[in-house]
Amino acid sequence: MKIFEAAKAPIRWEERNVTAIRGPGGKWMIPPDAKESMDKNKIGLKGPLKTPIAAGHPSMNLLLRKTFDLYANVRPCVSIEGYQTPYTDVNLVTIRENTEGEYSGIEHVIVDGVVQSIKLITEQASKRIAEYAFEYARNNQRASVTAVHKANIMRMSDGLFLRKCREAAEKYKDVKFTEMYLDTVCLNMVQDPTQFDVLVMPNLYGDILSDLCAGLIGGLGVTPSGNIGANGVAIFESVHGTAPDIAGKDLANPTALLLSAVMMLRHMGLHGHAKKIETACFDTIRDRKVLTKDLGGNSKCSEFTEAICQKMKDMD
Amino acid sequence: MTTRSMRALSGTLKPLFSPRSPQRYVVAACHQTHKSTYTTIAPPARYGGRHTVTLIPGDGIGPELAKHVCELFRFCCVPVDFEVVNVDSTKTSEDDINNAIMAIRRNGVALKGNIETNHNLPPSYKSRNSLLRTTLDLYASVMHTQSLPGVRTHHRNIDIITIRENTEGEYSSLEHENVPGVVECLKIITRTKSLRIADYAFRTAREKGRRRVTAIHKANIMKLGDGLFLECCKEVASGYPEITFDSMIIDNTTMQLVSKPQQFDVMVMPNLYGNVVSNVCAGLVGGPGLVPGANYGENYAVFETGTRNTGKSIANRNTANPTAMLLASCLLLDHLKLHGYASMIRKAILSTITDSQLHTADLGGKGSTSEMVQSIMNAIQSSGPRTQRH
């Protein structure tokens, strides 16, 4: 928030808490005032939320997704100068279907010892995500879209997804369309990530691949992410964990949240401000003077923020 | 566990156990034998000490690599005869694959190339490779990825064994369309198979002197399915106190694999994650042309390249990397207890790999398949007398 003030971005913040509460009827949902606020503003920025394994209520993130029908998760992965990883020149975007697929949460115990989990693929959702992917590619001057699937094994489900992608490709002839098996993508990704541009895929593959790409550029601490929903709703978030061990100690790396906020500005059309903040952030990291612990430095979070604000003042 | 004693029993009473009945896990008290008998029983050698092995060339680069394997074996005077069974992937009838399965049942061991699956065909056409694996109950797919000297990669010193459940999970091929436009695909996880693969993983870790087994899952989302898998792994882990057991979520795993792959030792996981992780590991050490894979069942073993590619785009151009297939054939020889031949061929392959002049296109070089195979044969000839005079 401090950085946004320094950048004089025309944003007003409304903070809301999204701990799950049990509504009338016993269903878990997010607090109604949070929902109202989102519906009014349409754009949100979110920090990490904890999901305990095998808890009684569904994951908070899933709940948010269902409430606002956030169907596309977009994660651009760009190599950051100044933060060395074994992979350089990574510049790709993973677009992942966010509402169905393997994460529909439908599981049953058939007999004792046999569990069945259902992966749902619908025509509507596949069509929506495919069209979004091509829209995104067109709006951001991306050359090609690759559909990632496993249709040789999951013939009907991924076959449906693939068909929808092909149909969408027909409508967007200016963007090149290719399809590739999941295993081939994984194989090539770790050998040469520069060959990929925009990747579109169903939920589970998207989860794995987007984290794989995040690992290529340096981890979740530097990866922005945005969730686009129906009705123009968009929530941008940092995807790393809650890191309870360093909470409140001014040690965290704010880059992921910051870059997500930059994505948010771009989405809203405030390209000027977005560029300013992004450049300041990258310059600070490139200088390598004031870095938080996970990036290899020794500074505190507030010092990092100060350095970025300083850079922006210098730019004015 | 009873299965071990059952296997031991079936070993000594082999002639009486035909047709092979499916092994069932029955809870009963029995003495623990730590040594698994399936690795100590080699398929019966017939006709004067020579083994017969089924060879399925497959599609793409499969046939040419199979030819090279035959050539190499003949050159080294390996006592193995190949029974070649061709599976035509363009035919929709299942006769071909059934013949292949019959041949593998007869011989007990097979070496195969990948059979292409045209995913534009209707869903009734099942993937041939999948069919083979489930019919023969080849429940464990094992891939040992090691950094090879002489191959340039982003990371060094990788030594990971990935053990992947091969018959259930997402690959059950159970799909239906209840309402037009809505497709459901079932992912099945059973206690029996999870226990079996976990047991296999820990046994392998113990046999190879490995310190740590990591289970890969997504139990925070698929609570019942992967939760069951994780529980089974924990149960089995309690019986192997000298081996450290931990677990990791699949997305974190892929992230760790691209940043710090040296931390992993043995990894065990269900089918789909296994696909992803084994391909990532193969990519980390240099690509699909370098890593062999093995599929083990209780009674059969099938060897192939680790990443199961058909390599259609490079077929018949003499540019494929033969290393993966040749190393798979070494695994085959080890399985048949022909360790002498296996180590001889393996040493020759490693010495050829270090020579970057011979690297094929996938490793960034300009060498050809036949040149590499020739160099391997030369290396073998210079190392000892066990070769045929050409």
XYZ file of C-alpha atoms in Angstrom:
706
model
C 0.000 0.000 0.000
C 2.859 2.331 0.850
C 4.329 1.850 -2.569
C 1.045 2.642 -4.213
C 0.894 5.903 -2.289
C 4.400 6.739 -3.368
C 3.432 5.971 -6.948
C 0.372 8.169 -6.551
C -1.793 5.437 -8.016
C -5.488 6.349 -7.932
C -6.535 3.406 -5.782
C -8.628 3.448 -2.645
C -8.316 0.376 -0.436
C -11.111 -1.396 1.394
C -9.811 -4.091 3.686
C -11.910 -7.137 4.317
C -11.480 -10.287 6.337
C -12.359 -13.564 4.629
C -12.325 -16.177 7.359
C -14.978 -18.760 6.575
C -18.151 -18.654 8.619
C -21.038 -21.001 8.648
C -24.037 -19.304 7.061
C -27.675 -20.213 7.512
C -28.335 -23.683 6.156
C -24.985 -25.039 7.325
C -22.997 -24.229 4.219
C -19.595 -22.686 4.619
C -19.239 -19.310 3.020
C -17.263 -16.116 3.238
C -18.615 -13.243 5.342
C -21.366 -11.352 3.519
C -19.756 -7.942 3.901
C -16.691 -9.222 2.074
C -18.887 -10.439 -0.769
C -20.708 -7.143 -1.000
C -17.508 -5.200 -1.110
C -16.145 -7.346 -3.938
C -19.336 -7.109 -5.948
C -19.225 -3.360 -5.662
C -15.581 -2.891 -6.497
C -14.978 -5.804 -8.824
C -11.240 -5.807 -8.256
C -9.426 -7.245 -5.281
C -5.956 -7.917 -3.978
C -5.401 -10.831 -1.669
C -2.638 -12.165 0.499
C -2.053 -15.850 1.275
C -4.736 -17.851 3.092
C -3.989 -20.938 5.112
C -5.585 -24.258 4.120
C -5.170 -26.930 6.776
C -4.912 -30.468 5.400
C -7.978 -32.615 6.115
C -9.894 -29.895 7.916
C -13.621 -29.873 8.334
C -14.342 -27.011 5.976
C -13.355 -26.657 2.350
C -10.261 -24.705 1.425
C -10.697 -20.943 1.736
C -9.224 -20.339 -1.670
C -11.694 -22.777 -3.223
C -14.513 -20.991 -1.449
C -13.482 -17.630 -2.853
C -13.230 -19.123 -6.286
C -16.685 -20.632 -6.149
C -18.299 -17.506 -4.742
C -16.995 -15.192 -7.407
C -16.781 -17.765 -10.198
C -13.110 -17.038 -10.783
C -12.647 -19.250 -13.752
C -9.185 -18.318 -14.997
C -5.946 -18.275 -13.055
C -3.277 -16.361 -14.916
C 0.323 -16.582 -13.892
C 2.940 -14.793 -15.944
C 6.415 -16.097 -15.288
C 9.230 -13.817 -16.292
C 12.827 -14.283 -15.273
C 13.925 -11.603 -12.873
C 17.279 -10.035 -13.482
C 19.297 -9.980 -10.333
C 17.767 -13.140 -8.962
C 19.794 -15.911 -10.485
C 18.217 -19.238 -11.234
C 19.597 -22.008 -13.469
C 17.060 -20.891 -16.075
C 17.313 -17.561 -17.855
C 15.035 -15.812 -20.323
C 11.869 -17.444 -19.136
C 8.881 -15.553 -20.442
C 5.688 -17.497 -20.404
C 2.157 -17.303 -19.077
C 0.161 -20.194 -17.659
C -3.592 -19.929 -17.861
C -5.364 -22.496 -15.818
C -9.024 -23.394 -15.606
C -9.923 -22.692 -12.033
C -13.359 -24.057 -11.261
C -13.647 -27.682 -12.271
C -11.457 -30.496 -13.453
C -9.818 -32.608 -10.820
C -10.522 -30.109 -8.086
C -14.273 -30.377 -8.186
C -13.985 -31.825 -4.693
C -16.337 -34.704 -5.442
C -15.030 -37.813 -3.764
C -16.693 -40.922 -2.395
C -15.677 -44.066 -0.621
C -17.238 -46.810 -2.706
C -16.357 -49.741 -0.530
C -13.963 -49.750 2.344
C -10.534 -49.249 0.838
C -11.621 -47.936 -2.567
C -11.916 -44.204 -3.121
C -13.242 -42.594 -6.241
C -12.505 -39.014 -7.129
C -14.370 -37.393 -9.975
C -12.772 -35.134 -12.525
C -15.368 -32.992 -14.190
C -14.866 -31.320 -17.542
C -17.696 -29.288 -19.010
C -18.080 -27.819 -22.422
C -19.019 -24.410 -21.074
C -16.036 -24.035 -18.767
C -13.604 -25.299 -21.385
C -15.003 -22.893 -23.947
C -14.742 -20.010 -21.509
C -11.144 -20.658 -20.583
C -10.067 -21.282 -24.158
C -11.573 -18.016 -25.317
C -10.063 -16.162 -22.395
C -6.649 -17.584 -23.240
C -6.824 -16.347 -26.813
C -8.183 -12.949 -25.702
C -5.296 -12.625 -23.318
C -2.805 -13.620 -25.971
C -4.210 -11.055 -28.345
C -4.376 -8.249 -25.755
C -0.849 -8.827 -24.559
C 0.748 -9.352 -27.960
C 1.569 -12.991 -27.393
C 2.435 -15.074 -30.403
C 1.124 -18.537 -29.602
C -1.134 -20.511 -27.326
C -0.395 -24.123 -26.420
C -3.068 -26.416 -25.026
C -1.726 -28.925 -22.523
C -3.662 -32.151 -22.168
C -3.547 -35.848 -21.711
C -6.067 -36.904 -24.270
C -4.347 -40.171 -25.133
C -5.337 -41.488 -21.715
C -8.326 -39.397 -20.701
C -9.916 -39.542 -24.073
C -13.325 -38.033 -23.408
C -12.519 -35.433 -20.789
C -9.350 -33.953 -22.193
C -10.714 -34.652 -25.638
C -13.575 -32.278 -24.917
C -11.191 -29.658 -23.572
C -9.029 -29.974 -26.648
C -11.973 -29.698 -29.020
C -13.073 -26.465 -27.365
C -9.564 -25.089 -27.619
C -9.462 -25.958 -31.299
C -12.780 -24.223 -31.859
C -11.575 -21.105 -30.085
C -8.418 -21.199 -32.171
C -10.542 -20.943 -35.289
C -11.934 -17.642 -34.091
C -8.559 -16.140 -33.287
C -6.559 -16.843 -36.395
C -3.881 -14.271 -35.566
C -2.641 -16.325 -32.640
C -0.846 -19.597 -33.353
C -2.308 -22.653 -31.684
C -0.483 -25.872 -30.792
C -1.340 -28.799 -28.584
C 1.087 -30.825 -26.538
C 0.927 -33.705 -24.127
C 1.475 -32.927 -20.465
C 4.535 -35.154 -20.186
C 6.149 -33.643 -23.260
C 5.572 -30.165 -21.860
C 7.158 -31.111 -18.531
C 10.109 -32.685 -20.291
C 10.747 -29.714 -22.553
C 10.019 -27.151 -19.876
C 12.929 -28.217 -17.716
C 15.264 -28.456 -20.641
C 14.358 -25.311 -22.544
C 11.568 -23.096 -21.152
C 12.086 -20.417 -23.785
C 10.102 -22.385 -26.348
C 6.798 -21.795 -24.552
C 4.578 -18.740 -24.707
C 1.018 -18.980 -23.411
C -0.135 -22.303 -21.975
C -3.778 -23.121 -21.366
C -4.894 -26.182 -19.452
C -7.401 -27.781 -17.088
C -7.154 -27.466 -13.354
C -4.735 -30.106 -12.114
C -2.155 -29.802 -14.877
C -2.409 -26.073 -14.428
C -1.642 -26.324 -10.758
C 1.440 -28.435 -11.342
C 2.714 -26.548 -14.357
C 2.183 -23.079 -12.935
C 4.168 -24.045 -9.864
C 6.816 -25.613 -12.059
C 7.146 -22.340 -13.959
C 7.233 -20.403 -10.712
C 10.116 -22.613 -9.645
C 11.944 -21.789 -12.852
C 11.989 -18.065 -12.119
C 12.780 -18.324 -8.456
C 9.834 -19.574 -6.496
C 6.525 -18.385 -5.200
C 8.047 -15.432 -3.411
C 8.448 -13.587 -6.697
C 5.515 -14.841 -8.734
C 2.400 -12.754 -9.324
C -0.962 -14.282 -10.070
C -4.399 -13.123 -11.066
C -7.806 -14.783 -10.988
C -10.310 -13.574 -13.502
C -13.960 -14.226 -12.958
C -17.258 -13.792 -14.681
C -18.920 -10.357 -14.511
C -15.613 -8.575 -14.713
C -14.498 -9.606 -11.246
C -10.776 -10.057 -10.796
C -8.748 -10.925 -7.718
C -5.006 -10.669 -7.793
C -2.992 -12.511 -5.227
C 0.364 -13.754 -4.162
C 0.356 -17.512 -4.212
C 2.905 -18.393 -1.648
C 2.046 -19.942 1.675
C 1.251 -18.031 4.818
C 4.751 -18.723 6.216
C 3.660 -18.589 9.856
C 7.261 -18.933 10.991
C 8.229 -15.476 9.757
C 4.881 -13.731 10.194
C 4.977 -10.369 11.910
C 8.758 -10.202 11.901
C 9.207 -7.840 8.972
C 11.171 -10.491 7.098
C 8.776 -11.398 4.325
C 9.410 -10.707 0.662
C 6.658 -8.479 -0.689
C 7.636 -8.913 -4.336
C 4.934 -11.448 -5.191
C 2.129 -9.323 -3.788
C 3.625 -6.237 -5.367
C 3.872 -7.790 -8.808
C 0.314 -9.059 -8.441
C -0.758 -5.521 -7.680
C 1.069 -4.399 -10.818
C -0.919 -7.008 -12.764
C -4.036 -5.534 -11.210
C -3.136 -2.055 -12.401
C -2.553 -3.351 -15.900
C -5.910 -5.114 -15.834
C -7.555 -1.842 -14.870
C -5.758 -0.032 -17.646
C -3.411 2.013 -15.498
C -0.397 1.019 -17.529
C 1.696 4.045 -16.636
C 1.577 3.448 -12.922
C 2.044 -0.269 -13.410
C 5.206 0.237 -15.424
C 6.613 2.664 -12.868
C 6.156 0.356 -9.910
C 7.338 -2.681 -11.827
C 10.504 -0.966 -13.049
C 11.271 0.312 -9.561
C 10.852 -3.173 -8.151
C 13.033 -4.853 -10.763
C 15.685 -2.169 -10.454
C 15.841 -2.642 -6.718
C 16.272 -6.380 -7.134
C 18.818 -5.920 -9.875
C 20.894 -3.615 -7.681
C 21.086 -6.403 -5.132
C 21.754 -3.946 -2.328
C 18.575 -4.229 -0.335
C 17.126 -7.725 -0.608
C 15.093 -9.842 1.765
C 16.426 -13.140 3.061
C 14.809 -15.468 0.523
C 16.333 -13.490 -2.345
C 19.749 -13.836 -0.823
C 20.044 -10.560 1.042
C 19.837 -9.502 4.634
C 17.400 -6.643 4.757
C 14.040 -6.293 6.330
C 10.787 -6.047 4.440
C 10.345 -2.375 5.310
C 13.817 -1.531 4.045
C 13.017 -3.229 0.746
C 9.806 -1.226 0.488
C 11.694 1.985 1.288
C 14.191 1.286 -1.442
C 11.423 0.824 -3.991
C 9.678 4.035 -2.896
C 12.994 5.852 -3.173
C 13.525 4.565 -6.685
C 10.113 5.792 -7.706
C 10.753 9.239 -6.245
C 13.981 9.332 -8.216
C 12.111 8.518 -11.384
C 9.696 11.426 -11.033
C 2.703 -60.294 4.770
C 1.025 -63.204 3.233
C 1.795 -62.130 -0.305
C 5.471 -62.743 0.191
C 4.928 -66.268 1.370
C 2.439 -66.765 -1.442
C 5.027 -65.650 -3.913
C 7.599 -67.906 -2.374
C 5.097 -70.718 -2.649
C 4.339 -69.967 -6.238
C 8.044 -70.067 -6.953
C 8.520 -73.608 -5.782
C 5.204 -74.837 -7.035
C 5.394 -72.923 -10.301
C 4.332 -75.768 -12.611
C 1.151 -76.308 -10.594
C 0.113 -72.667 -10.706
C -1.202 -72.270 -14.206
C -3.182 -70.316 -15.298
C -1.778 -67.707 -12.915
C -4.441 -66.740 -10.452
C -4.641 -63.085 -9.384
C -2.850 -62.586 -6.098
C -5.109 -61.359 -3.379
C -3.966 -59.568 -0.279
C -5.303 -61.626 2.586
C -4.621 -60.587 6.130
C -3.128 -63.564 7.906
C -0.314 -64.183 10.272
C 2.872 -65.316 8.686
C 6.563 -64.846 9.216
C 8.125 -61.782 7.682
C 10.521 -62.483 4.874
C 12.270 -59.322 3.901
C 13.680 -60.640 0.694
C 11.133 -60.381 -2.079
C 11.122 -63.523 -4.120
C 10.071 -62.013 -7.386
C 13.515 -60.595 -7.930
C 15.216 -63.914 -7.243
C 13.182 -65.951 -9.690
C 14.375 -65.491 -13.226
C 12.112 -66.615 -15.992
C 12.921 -70.197 -16.897
C 15.729 -70.387 -19.405
C 14.881 -72.743 -22.182
C 16.681 -74.470 -24.974
C 20.151 -74.784 -23.609
C 20.512 -71.827 -21.250
C 19.169 -69.185 -23.636
C 16.368 -66.875 -22.528
C 13.499 -65.924 -24.755
C 12.327 -62.331 -24.424
C 9.333 -60.747 -26.098
C 10.232 -57.716 -28.177
C 7.546 -55.209 -29.175
C 9.090 -52.632 -31.510
C 6.181 -50.159 -31.255
C 5.956 -47.005 -33.351
C 8.124 -44.044 -34.278
C 11.726 -44.659 -33.330
C 10.852 -47.933 -31.660
C 11.612 -50.275 -34.572
C 15.033 -48.807 -35.360
C 16.062 -48.841 -31.700
C 14.840 -52.414 -31.344
C 17.016 -53.346 -34.312
C 20.044 -51.775 -32.638
C 19.370 -53.709 -29.453
C 19.215 -56.982 -31.384
C 22.443 -56.117 -33.200
C 24.231 -55.257 -29.984
C 23.087 -58.405 -28.240
C 24.190 -60.535 -31.157
C 27.537 -58.779 -31.184
C 28.074 -59.443 -27.498
C 26.893 -63.049 -27.746
C 24.208 -62.443 -25.124
C 22.186 -65.663 -24.613
C 18.866 -63.978 -25.329
C 16.526 -64.699 -28.227
C 13.912 -62.149 -29.087
C 10.385 -63.133 -29.992
C 9.212 -60.146 -32.007
C 5.530 -59.261 -31.795
C 4.339 -56.326 -33.861
C 1.441 -54.274 -32.607
C -0.236 -52.202 -35.269
C -1.574 -49.057 -33.636
C -3.750 -48.141 -36.594
C -5.960 -51.187 -36.242
C -8.909 -50.907 -33.908
C -9.136 -54.597 -33.086
C -7.387 -55.707 -29.943
C -5.953 -58.900 -31.420
C -2.471 -57.515 -31.847
C -2.092 -56.350 -28.303
C -3.632 -59.574 -27.009
C -1.030 -61.540 -28.935
C 1.656 -59.410 -27.384
C 0.254 -59.953 -23.909
C 0.110 -63.708 -24.529
C 3.726 -63.689 -25.637
C 4.777 -61.804 -22.525
C 2.863 -64.261 -20.364
C 4.751 -67.052 -22.072
C 8.178 -65.518 -21.705
C 7.758 -63.517 -18.520
C 9.931 -60.641 -19.714
C 9.629 -58.066 -22.472
C 11.361 -55.102 -24.054
C 9.055 -52.656 -25.756
C 8.900 -49.452 -27.661
C 6.015 -47.060 -27.178
C 2.835 -47.783 -29.102
C 1.157 -44.686 -30.399
C -2.345 -43.748 -29.279
C -4.281 -41.653 -31.727
C -6.462 -39.586 -29.446
C -8.816 -38.608 -32.208
C -10.230 -42.112 -32.295
C -13.358 -42.826 -30.236
C -12.962 -43.583 -26.527
C -13.629 -47.272 -27.009
C -10.120 -47.538 -28.450
C -8.045 -47.870 -25.303
C -4.405 -46.911 -25.153
C -2.450 -50.045 -26.039
C 0.321 -49.322 -23.597
C -2.188 -48.815 -20.818
C -3.946 -52.044 -21.724
C -0.688 -53.955 -21.539
C 0.162 -52.512 -18.154
C -3.185 -53.174 -16.538
C -3.720 -56.652 -17.996
C -0.323 -57.866 -16.868
C -0.728 -55.988 -13.583
C 2.617 -54.254 -13.938
C 1.980 -52.203 -10.888
C 5.306 -50.464 -10.384
C 6.953 -48.197 -12.895
C 10.493 -47.498 -11.763
C 12.742 -44.898 -13.274
C 16.221 -44.255 -11.992
C 17.422 -40.856 -13.113
C 21.063 -40.077 -12.624
C 23.182 -37.240 -13.862
C 25.393 -38.691 -16.555
C 28.949 -37.505 -17.052
C 29.494 -35.609 -20.244
C 25.915 -34.398 -20.582
C 25.405 -30.694 -20.071
C 22.379 -29.857 -17.923
C 21.180 -27.042 -15.677
C 21.644 -29.150 -12.558
C 24.291 -31.659 -11.490
C 24.497 -34.581 -9.058
C 20.971 -35.796 -9.447
C 20.197 -39.333 -8.306
C 16.482 -39.925 -7.939
C 14.458 -43.143 -8.147
C 10.831 -42.462 -9.025
C 8.367 -45.236 -8.288
C 4.992 -44.705 -9.808
C 1.798 -46.662 -9.357
C 1.110 -47.952 -12.822
C -2.360 -49.421 -12.932
C -4.933 -47.200 -11.270
C -5.349 -43.574 -10.330
C -6.258 -41.264 -13.150
C -5.445 -43.810 -15.789
C -8.361 -46.074 -15.058
C -9.932 -44.961 -18.355
C -13.369 -44.766 -16.779
C -15.172 -41.888 -18.384
C -18.756 -41.124 -19.178
C -20.884 -38.300 -20.419
C -24.055 -38.157 -18.351
C -25.347 -34.937 -19.782
C -24.219 -33.659 -23.168
C -21.363 -31.252 -22.557
C -20.414 -32.611 -19.144
C -17.804 -35.349 -18.965
C -16.812 -37.160 -15.813
C -13.570 -38.998 -15.476
C -13.035 -41.219 -12.474
C -9.825 -41.409 -10.541
C -9.710 -44.539 -8.437
C -7.405 -45.038 -5.477
C -7.567 -48.325 -3.617
C -6.041 -49.357 -0.362
C -4.694 -52.609 -1.780
C -2.782 -51.047 -4.624
C -1.523 -48.159 -2.540
C -0.194 -50.546 0.077
C 1.389 -52.614 -2.647
C 3.213 -49.758 -4.304
C 4.316 -48.295 -0.976
C 5.642 -51.676 0.037
C 7.475 -51.971 -3.268
C 9.002 -48.528 -2.789
C 10.298 -49.229 0.690
C 11.623 -52.640 -0.283
C 13.477 -51.154 -3.213
C 14.850 -48.389 -1.021
C 16.102 -50.932 1.471
C 17.632 -53.172 -1.191
C 19.474 -50.293 -2.791
C 20.571 -48.784 0.512
C 18.566 -45.604 0.115
C 17.955 -43.375 3.106
C 14.729 -41.529 2.329
C 11.375 -42.114 0.687
C 9.139 -39.176 -0.190
C 5.466 -39.660 -0.993
C 4.021 -37.178 -3.464
C 0.347 -36.295 -3.199
C -2.284 -33.579 -3.255
C -4.144 -34.524 -0.130
C -5.035 -30.945 0.765
C -7.405 -30.895 -2.200
C -8.187 -34.559 -2.889
C -8.629 -35.391 0.743
C -10.100 -38.863 0.455
C -8.205 -40.161 -2.540
C -4.708 -38.932 -1.943
C -5.401 -39.013 1.777
C -5.827 -42.771 1.490
C -2.620 -43.082 -0.516
C -0.699 -41.094 2.087
C -2.120 -43.149 4.925
C -1.041 -46.380 3.253
C 2.456 -45.026 2.759
C 2.668 -44.030 6.414
C 1.504 -47.482 7.440
C 4.166 -49.212 5.396
C 6.789 -46.726 6.546
C 6.318 -47.826 10.123
C 7.672 -51.235 9.159
C 10.936 -49.771 7.862
C 12.363 -47.745 10.735
C 15.766 -47.227 9.171
C 14.310 -45.330 6.224
C 13.118 -41.733 6.671
C 9.670 -41.110 5.310
C 8.250 -37.730 4.434
C 5.658 -36.380 2.065
C 5.347 -33.406 -0.211
C 2.581 -31.819 -2.181
C 2.955 -32.173 -5.935
C 3.166 -28.479 -6.770
C 5.814 -27.868 -4.167
C 7.615 -30.957 -5.479
C 7.866 -29.629 -9.026
C 9.108 -26.338 -7.712
C 11.768 -28.022 -5.599
C 12.739 -30.248 -8.496
C 13.622 -27.313 -10.704
C 15.467 -25.438 -8.021
C 17.074 -28.098 -5.822
C 16.676 -31.597 -7.245
C 19.555 -32.963 -5.200
C 17.364 -33.145 -2.103
C 15.289 -36.045 -3.408
C 16.161 -39.700 -2.991
C 13.313 -42.146 -3.623
C 9.897 -40.815 -4.585
C 6.659 -42.785 -4.590
C 3.399 -41.546 -6.024
C 0.135 -42.329 -7.770
C -0.157 -42.533 -11.526
C -0.619 -39.013 -12.847
C 1.830 -37.258 -10.567
C 4.227 -40.029 -11.446
C 3.902 -39.092 -15.093
C 4.712 -35.458 -14.380
C 7.520 -36.066 -11.908
C 9.257 -38.732 -13.956
C 9.191 -36.516 -17.028
C 10.536 -33.569 -15.060
C 13.342 -35.736 -13.661
C 14.164 -37.057 -17.121
C 14.300 -33.497 -18.427
C 16.609 -32.498 -15.595
C 19.265 -35.086 -16.462
C 19.259 -34.463 -20.167
C 16.083 -35.577 -21.851
C 14.035 -38.539 -22.969
C 16.867 -40.149 -24.840
C 18.872 -40.957 -21.756
C 16.654 -42.553 -19.178
C 15.479 -46.172 -19.143
C 12.318 -47.291 -17.405
C 11.097 -50.571 -16.034
C 7.612 -51.819 -15.257
C 7.462 -54.561 -12.679
C 4.578 -56.786 -11.771
C 4.381 -59.778 -9.518
C 5.040 -62.171 -12.356
C 6.183 -60.110 -15.302
C 8.625 -57.363 -16.116
C 8.550 -55.064 -19.119
C 11.378 -52.699 -19.961
C 11.132 -49.580 -22.077
C 12.399 -46.030 -22.325
C 11.603 -44.042 -19.201
C 9.471 -41.353 -20.733
C 7.529 -43.533 -23.159
C 7.763 -41.381 -26.258
C 7.170 -42.615 -29.762
C 9.460 -39.991 -31.272
C 7.376 -39.784 -34.418
C 9.039 -36.627 -35.635
C 12.527 -38.143 -35.654
C 11.624 -41.627 -36.836
C 13.802 -43.294 -39.465
C 16.270 -40.458 -39.597
C 19.055 -42.119 -37.667
C 19.135 -39.247 -35.171
C 17.433 -40.844 -32.192
C 19.436 -41.274 -29.019
C 19.758 -45.022 -28.406
C 20.970 -44.645 -24.819
C 17.579 -44.988 -23.160
C 16.653 -48.160 -25.021
C 20.096 -49.690 -24.556
C 20.129 -48.935 -20.858
C 16.657 -50.478 -20.674
C 18.079 -53.600 -22.255
C 20.771 -53.596 -19.559
C 18.036 -53.514 -16.942
C 16.515 -56.459 -18.768
C 19.783 -58.359 -18.543
C 20.038 -57.583 -14.853
C 16.542 -58.935 -14.371
C 17.569 -62.131 -16.149
C 20.570 -62.360 -13.842
C 23.006 -61.892 -16.730
C 24.912 -59.287 -14.742
C 28.191 -59.733 -16.551
C 26.753 -58.729 -19.902
C 24.714 -55.932 -18.331
C 27.686 -54.228 -16.700
C 29.824 -54.688 -19.808
C 27.263 -52.948 -22.015
C 26.533 -50.292 -19.430
C 30.206 -49.387 -19.093
C 30.534 -49.087 -22.848
C 27.444 -46.842 -23.038
C 28.749 -44.534 -20.321
C 32.122 -44.224 -21.995
C 30.402 -43.322 -25.279
C 28.208 -40.701 -23.602
C 31.186 -38.850 -22.205
C 32.448 -38.299 -25.742
C 30.475 -35.216 -26.753
C 31.443 -35.637 -30.391
C 29.036 -38.526 -30.593
C 26.102 -36.779 -28.930
C 22.897 -37.012 -30.908
C 20.670 -34.030 -31.672
C 18.703 -34.171 -28.419
C 21.937 -33.593 -26.489
C 22.957 -30.763 -28.743
C 25.311 -32.693 -30.971
C 25.342 -33.888 -34.538
C 26.008 -37.590 -34.120
C 23.827 -40.333 -35.502
C 22.300 -43.361 -33.861
C 24.379 -45.848 -35.790
C 27.593 -44.001 -34.956
C 26.786 -44.186 -31.272
C 25.973 -47.877 -31.434
C 29.153 -48.543 -33.398
C 31.180 -46.701 -30.796
C 29.566 -48.754 -28.047
C 30.430 -51.944 -29.887
C 34.009 -50.781 -30.305
C 34.229 -50.007 -26.606
C 32.979 -53.500 -25.782
C 35.375 -55.134 -28.198
C 38.341 -53.340 -26.719
C 37.346 -54.266 -23.192
C 37.268 -58.020 -23.465
C 37.055 -61.205 -25.478
C 33.303 -61.705 -25.314
C 32.461 -60.566 -28.765
C 31.754 -62.028 -32.151
C 34.400 -61.517 -34.762
C 32.955 -59.285 -37.472
